[in-house]
Amino acid sequence: MTAQPPTRHIPADVVNLEDYARHAQACLPEATWAYLSGGAADELTLRANRQAWSDWQLHPRVLKPLQGAHLRTTLLGRPVAHPILLAPVAAHQLAHPDGEIGVAYAAAAQAAGLILSTQASTRLEAVSHAYLAEPDHGPLWMQLYLQADRGATLALVQRAETAGYEALVVTVDAPTHGARDRERRAQFQMPTGMQVNLDTPPLRANADVDAGWQSVLAQAPTWSDIAWLQTQTRLPILLKGVLHEDDARQAQQLGIQGLIVSNHGGRTLDTAVSTAWALPRIADAVGGDVCLLVDGGIRRGTDVLKALTLGAQAVLIGRPYVYALATAGALGVAHVLRLLQDELAIAMVLCGCATVADIHRGLLARP
């Protein structure tokens, strides 16, 4: 199956984020769909991420003053229009020819934070140029896989600094690829030249390829590499992929500015805990001293509200905006962001919260 011609309109039957998934599946090649939508092994964590948000119930308050309601908040001391960011996802041009440039325009137009993947299919300088051209843009962060050669890592960091990125997001939960059965059955192969910001592939071994396994894992990043990176950049550093309280505490002791509670969208370790389960435990472990974000399975404004209630300052979405990109290009991405903002505003008002500062854990009933 070949990809259908990309559309430039939003289908009439799309009214929420999940609606984009079936349209994306219909217009993408089977192998590409398997890569974008699949998870590791039996995909238990992939499904658990979504279910865990649904399991929490809201316990709303009524008759609260709601005048002047808004979604504004702060991240790393920076004012932002709303607490929704786009997660780093590799190779957007797999989904649509406009790729990361279309996503950048959409995110900037919706004042949404954007985290660009190291494995982007567009040079990081071109993405920042497109994104920063919008005066009301949100935060622009660069996701980083630490490379075997520290010189290569440092070159990426310096490029990001020069291009105007405001923070580094270091992915720490993927020293190896997960066993992605669905992707392997579909025989997906990343097209040659698709990842343009790296001279060599990221430092991650593949568990089903024995050659070089031990040598690659011997170079897998450790806490000492994070400490080294702190000495090499003026940018704040966030660690993405933290699920355990002890790791959160260690990052806090090291002076890391932010943590993203994530299990890589269920794409690495199957049966890992859901992010909605891990989030409140990590929030309790680090208190309010670390900027805390979460991703994984967020599909509704009520999910965003629950995440903020459980201690996150903002959320990331990944697959939904890629599905929207595949369906309707940049317009689809902007639509996803608008839908999620609108749903969050509705949920907040119906729970008696005029602002993000009004959100508290008492609004949740434990599953």
PDB file of C-alpha atoms in Angstrom, residues 125-289:
ATOM      1  CA  GLU A 125      17.911  25.302  12.490  1.00  0.00           C
ATOM      2  CA  ALA A 126      15.124  25.321   9.905  1.00  0.00           C
ATOM      3  CA  VAL A 127      12.573  24.275  12.527  1.00  0.00           C
ATOM      4  CA  SER A 128      13.611  26.995  14.963  1.00  0.00           C
ATOM      5  CA  HIS A 129      13.508  29.597  12.181  1.00  0.00           C
ATOM      6  CA  ALA A 130       9.917  28.652  11.341  1.00  0.00           C
ATOM      7  CA  TYR A 131       8.777  28.392  14.954  1.00  0.00           C
ATOM      8  CA  LEU A 132      10.421  31.518  16.337  1.00  0.00           C
ATOM      9  CA  ALA A 133       9.041  33.672  13.513  1.00  0.00           C
ATOM     10  CA  GLU A 134       5.672  33.644  15.306  1.00  0.00           C
ATOM     11  CA  PRO A 135       5.833  36.339  18.016  1.00  0.00           C
ATOM     12  CA  ASP A 136       3.485  34.540  20.405  1.00  0.00           C
ATOM     13  CA  HIS A 137       5.217  31.162  20.218  1.00  0.00           C
ATOM     14  CA  GLY A 138       5.614  28.927  23.233  1.00  0.00           C
ATOM     15  CA  PRO A 139       8.828  27.339  24.539  1.00  0.00           C
ATOM     16  CA  LEU A 140      11.098  25.618  22.017  1.00  0.00           C
ATOM     17  CA  TRP A 141      13.116  22.728  23.463  1.00  0.00           C
ATOM     18  CA  MET A 142      15.537  20.262  21.874  1.00  0.00           C
ATOM     19  CA  GLN A 143      15.350  16.548  22.635  1.00  0.00           C
ATOM     20  CA  LEU A 144      18.742  14.891  22.878  1.00  0.00           C
ATOM     21  CA  TYR A 145      20.005  11.327  22.674  1.00  0.00           C
ATOM     22  CA  LEU A 146      23.487  11.346  24.176  1.00  0.00           C
ATOM     23  CA  GLN A 147      25.925  10.104  21.549  1.00  0.00           C
ATOM     24  CA  ALA A 148      28.825   7.672  22.005  1.00  0.00           C
ATOM     25  CA  ASP A 149      31.170  10.475  20.975  1.00  0.00           C
ATOM     26  CA  ARG A 150      30.866  13.369  23.414  1.00  0.00           C
ATOM     27  CA  GLY A 151      32.089  15.661  20.667  1.00  0.00           C
ATOM     28  CA  ALA A 152      29.049  14.755  18.575  1.00  0.00           C
ATOM     29  CA  THR A 153      26.769  15.416  21.548  1.00  0.00           C
ATOM     30  CA  LEU A 154      28.423  18.758  22.187  1.00  0.00           C
ATOM     31  CA  ALA A 155      28.062  19.758  18.528  1.00  0.00           C
ATOM     32  CA  LEU A 156      24.298  19.110  18.712  1.00  0.00           C
ATOM     33  CA  VAL A 157      24.030  21.088  21.933  1.00  0.00           C
ATOM     34  CA  GLN A 158      25.905  24.051  20.492  1.00  0.00           C
ATOM     35  CA  ARG A 159      23.735  24.026  17.376  1.00  0.00           C
ATOM     36  CA  ALA A 160      20.618  24.045  19.547  1.00  0.00           C
ATOM     37  CA  GLU A 161      21.902  26.928  21.640  1.00  0.00           C
ATOM     38  CA  THR A 162      22.801  28.976  18.577  1.00  0.00           C
ATOM     39  CA  ALA A 163      19.435  28.276  16.930  1.00  0.00           C
ATOM     40  CA  GLY A 164      17.462  29.622  19.897  1.00  0.00           C
ATOM     41  CA  TYR A 165      16.306  26.469  21.686  1.00  0.00           C
ATOM     42  CA  GLU A 166      15.477  27.220  25.317  1.00  0.00           C
ATOM     43  CA  ALA A 167      16.120  23.864  27.018  1.00  0.00           C
ATOM     44  CA  LEU A 168      17.522  20.371  26.424  1.00  0.00           C
ATOM     45  CA  VAL A 169      15.335  17.304  26.939  1.00  0.00           C
ATOM     46  CA  VAL A 170      17.567  14.267  27.415  1.00  0.00           C
ATOM     47  CA  THR A 171      15.845  10.945  26.772  1.00  0.00           C
ATOM     48  CA  VAL A 172      17.113   8.483  29.390  1.00  0.00           C
ATOM     49  CA  ASP A 173      14.816   5.463  29.047  1.00  0.00           C
ATOM     50  CA  ALA A 174      15.979   4.005  25.734  1.00  0.00           C
ATOM     51  CA  PRO A 175      19.541   2.601  25.808  1.00  0.00           C
ATOM     52  CA  THR A 176      18.041  -0.084  23.563  1.00  0.00           C
ATOM     53  CA  HIS A 177      15.049  -0.306  21.262  1.00  0.00           C
ATOM     54  CA  GLY A 178      12.044  -2.133  22.616  1.00  0.00           C
ATOM     55  CA  ALA A 179      10.964  -5.437  21.068  1.00  0.00           C
ATOM     56  CA  ARG A 180       8.361  -3.891  18.759  1.00  0.00           C
ATOM     57  CA  ASP A 181       6.564  -6.897  17.339  1.00  0.00           C
ATOM     58  CA  ARG A 182       4.036  -5.009  15.271  1.00  0.00           C
ATOM     59  CA  GLU A 183       6.746  -2.907  13.661  1.00  0.00           C
ATOM     60  CA  ARG A 184       8.866  -5.975  12.881  1.00  0.00           C
ATOM     61  CA  ARG A 185       5.936  -7.893  11.395  1.00  0.00           C
ATOM     62  CA  ALA A 186       5.304  -4.966   9.058  1.00  0.00           C
ATOM     63  CA  GLN A 187       9.034  -4.932   8.168  1.00  0.00           C
ATOM     64  CA  PHE A 188       9.338  -1.215   8.724  1.00  0.00           C
ATOM     65  CA  GLN A 189      12.638   0.364   7.731  1.00  0.00           C
ATOM     66  CA  MET A 190      13.469   4.014   8.322  1.00  0.00           C
ATOM     67  CA  PRO A 191      14.117   5.551   4.889  1.00  0.00           C
ATOM     68  CA  THR A 192      17.727   6.433   4.217  1.00  0.00           C
ATOM     69  CA  GLY A 193      18.525  10.065   4.941  1.00  0.00           C
ATOM     70  CA  MET A 194      15.326  10.666   6.894  1.00  0.00           C
ATOM     71  CA  GLN A 195      17.110  11.697  10.124  1.00  0.00           C
ATOM     72  CA  VAL A 196      19.158  14.700   9.087  1.00  0.00           C
ATOM     73  CA  ASN A 197      20.567  16.053  12.353  1.00  0.00           C
ATOM     74  CA  LEU A 198      22.781  13.029  13.079  1.00  0.00           C
ATOM     75  CA  ASP A 199      25.887  11.871  11.269  1.00  0.00           C
ATOM     76  CA  THR A 200      25.315   8.389  12.741  1.00  0.00           C
ATOM     77  CA  PRO A 201      22.235   6.695  14.243  1.00  0.00           C
ATOM     78  CA  PRO A 202      21.548   7.328  17.938  1.00  0.00           C
ATOM     79  CA  LEU A 203      23.462   5.258  20.478  1.00  0.00           C
ATOM     80  CA  ARG A 204      20.884   2.525  21.073  1.00  0.00           C
ATOM     81  CA  ALA A 205      21.396  -1.181  20.653  1.00  0.00           C
ATOM     82  CA  ASN A 206      18.777  -3.448  19.157  1.00  0.00           C
ATOM     83  CA  ALA A 207      17.939  -6.399  21.371  1.00  0.00           C
ATOM     84  CA  ASP A 208      17.399  -8.799  18.481  1.00  0.00           C
ATOM     85  CA  VAL A 209      20.823  -8.125  16.948  1.00  0.00           C
ATOM     86  CA  ASP A 210      23.617  -9.786  18.912  1.00  0.00           C
ATOM     87  CA  ALA A 211      26.546  -8.235  17.055  1.00  0.00           C
ATOM     88  CA  GLY A 212      27.883  -5.266  18.949  1.00  0.00           C
ATOM     89  CA  TRP A 213      25.350  -5.625  21.752  1.00  0.00           C
ATOM     90  CA  GLN A 214      27.822  -5.528  24.631  1.00  0.00           C
ATOM     91  CA  SER A 215      29.983  -2.831  23.071  1.00  0.00           C
ATOM     92  CA  VAL A 216      27.006  -0.548  22.549  1.00  0.00           C
ATOM     93  CA  LEU A 217      25.606  -1.083  26.036  1.00  0.00           C
ATOM     94  CA  ALA A 218      29.027  -0.369  27.489  1.00  0.00           C
ATOM     95  CA  GLN A 219      28.652   3.128  26.053  1.00  0.00           C
ATOM     96  CA  ALA A 220      25.061   3.644  27.245  1.00  0.00           C
ATOM     97  CA  PRO A 221      24.647   6.958  29.108  1.00  0.00           C
ATOM     98  CA  THR A 222      24.910   7.083  32.901  1.00  0.00           C
ATOM     99  CA  TRP A 223      24.475   9.706  35.595  1.00  0.00           C
ATOM    100  CA  SER A 224      28.070  10.813  35.026  1.00  0.00           C
ATOM    101  CA  ASP A 225      27.191  11.732  31.444  1.00  0.00           C
ATOM    102  CA  ILE A 226      24.334  13.892  32.696  1.00  0.00           C
ATOM    103  CA  ALA A 227      26.698  15.614  35.137  1.00  0.00           C
ATOM    104  CA  TRP A 228      29.132  16.212  32.264  1.00  0.00           C
ATOM    105  CA  LEU A 229      26.382  17.679  30.084  1.00  0.00           C
ATOM    106  CA  GLN A 230      25.491  20.134  32.837  1.00  0.00           C
ATOM    107  CA  THR A 231      28.991  21.585  32.580  1.00  0.00           C
ATOM    108  CA  GLN A 232      28.744  21.973  28.804  1.00  0.00           C
ATOM    109  CA  THR A 233      25.575  24.028  28.355  1.00  0.00           C
ATOM    110  CA  ARG A 234      23.911  27.153  29.626  1.00  0.00           C
ATOM    111  CA  LEU A 235      20.483  25.662  28.877  1.00  0.00           C
ATOM    112  CA  PRO A 236      18.185  24.062  31.465  1.00  0.00           C
ATOM    113  CA  ILE A 237      18.157  20.257  31.290  1.00  0.00           C
ATOM    114  CA  LEU A 238      15.118  18.019  31.629  1.00  0.00           C
ATOM    115  CA  LEU A 239      15.293  14.231  31.811  1.00  0.00           C
ATOM    116  CA  LYS A 240      12.632  12.410  29.831  1.00  0.00           C
ATOM    117  CA  GLY A 241      11.716   8.840  30.719  1.00  0.00           C
ATOM    118  CA  VAL A 242      11.762   8.856  34.526  1.00  0.00           C
ATOM    119  CA  LEU A 243       9.298   6.471  36.221  1.00  0.00           C
ATOM    120  CA  HIS A 244      10.959   5.636  39.553  1.00  0.00           C
ATOM    121  CA  GLU A 245      10.970   7.919  42.592  1.00  0.00           C
ATOM    122  CA  ASP A 246      14.601   7.137  43.404  1.00  0.00           C
ATOM    123  CA  ASP A 247      15.704   8.278  39.948  1.00  0.00           C
ATOM    124  CA  ALA A 248      13.659  11.453  40.386  1.00  0.00           C
ATOM    125  CA  ARG A 249      15.364  12.148  43.701  1.00  0.00           C
ATOM    126  CA  GLN A 250      18.798  11.523  42.197  1.00  0.00           C
ATOM    127  CA  ALA A 251      18.064  13.952  39.366  1.00  0.00           C
ATOM    128  CA  GLN A 252      16.890  16.516  41.898  1.00  0.00           C
ATOM    129  CA  GLN A 253      20.093  16.128  43.911  1.00  0.00           C
ATOM    130  CA  LEU A 254      22.098  16.637  40.723  1.00  0.00           C
ATOM    131  CA  GLY A 255      20.308  19.941  40.130  1.00  0.00           C
ATOM    132  CA  ILE A 256      18.331  18.863  37.071  1.00  0.00           C
ATOM    133  CA  GLN A 257      15.708  21.512  36.337  1.00  0.00           C
ATOM    134  CA  GLY A 258      12.940  19.306  34.974  1.00  0.00           C
ATOM    135  CA  LEU A 259      11.622  15.756  34.681  1.00  0.00           C
ATOM    136  CA  ILE A 260       9.248  14.255  32.155  1.00  0.00           C
ATOM    137  CA  VAL A 261       7.400  11.234  33.517  1.00  0.00           C
ATOM    138  CA  SER A 262       7.341   8.978  30.478  1.00  0.00           C
ATOM    139  CA  ASN A 263       7.602   5.350  29.402  1.00  0.00           C
ATOM    140  CA  HIS A 264       8.411   6.256  25.801  1.00  0.00           C
ATOM    141  CA  GLY A 265       4.782   5.860  24.804  1.00  0.00           C
ATOM    142  CA  GLY A 266       4.946   2.151  25.590  1.00  0.00           C
ATOM    143  CA  ARG A 267       7.590   1.666  22.883  1.00  0.00           C
ATOM    144  CA  THR A 268      10.513   0.388  25.001  1.00  0.00           C
ATOM    145  CA  LEU A 269       9.764  -1.738  28.096  1.00  0.00           C
ATOM    146  CA  ASP A 270       6.412  -3.500  27.932  1.00  0.00           C
ATOM    147  CA  THR A 271       4.587  -3.959  31.270  1.00  0.00           C
ATOM    148  CA  ALA A 272       6.334  -0.852  32.637  1.00  0.00           C
ATOM    149  CA  VAL A 273       4.053   1.165  34.892  1.00  0.00           C
ATOM    150  CA  SER A 274       1.718   3.694  33.330  1.00  0.00           C
ATOM    151  CA  THR A 275       2.661   7.342  33.535  1.00  0.00           C
ATOM    152  CA  ALA A 276      -0.566   8.238  35.377  1.00  0.00           C
ATOM    153  CA  TRP A 277       0.451   5.724  38.071  1.00  0.00           C
ATOM    154  CA  ALA A 278       4.026   7.012  38.347  1.00  0.00           C
ATOM    155  CA  LEU A 279       3.255  10.742  38.216  1.00  0.00           C
ATOM    156  CA  PRO A 280       1.844  11.328  41.718  1.00  0.00           C
ATOM    157  CA  ARG A 281       4.607   9.236  43.280  1.00  0.00           C
ATOM    158  CA  ILE A 282       7.306  11.262  41.561  1.00  0.00           C
ATOM    159  CA  ALA A 283       5.518  14.524  42.362  1.00  0.00           C
ATOM    160  CA  ASP A 284       5.485  13.570  46.035  1.00  0.00           C
ATOM    161  CA  ALA A 285       9.157  12.553  45.885  1.00  0.00           C
ATOM    162  CA  VAL A 286      10.504  15.817  44.469  1.00  0.00           C
ATOM    163  CA  GLY A 287       7.993  18.306  45.848  1.00  0.00           C
ATOM    164  CA  GLY A 288       7.676  21.529  43.894  1.00  0.00           C
ATOM    165  CA  ASP A 289      11.383  22.084  43.303  1.00  0.00           C
TER     166      ASP A 289
END
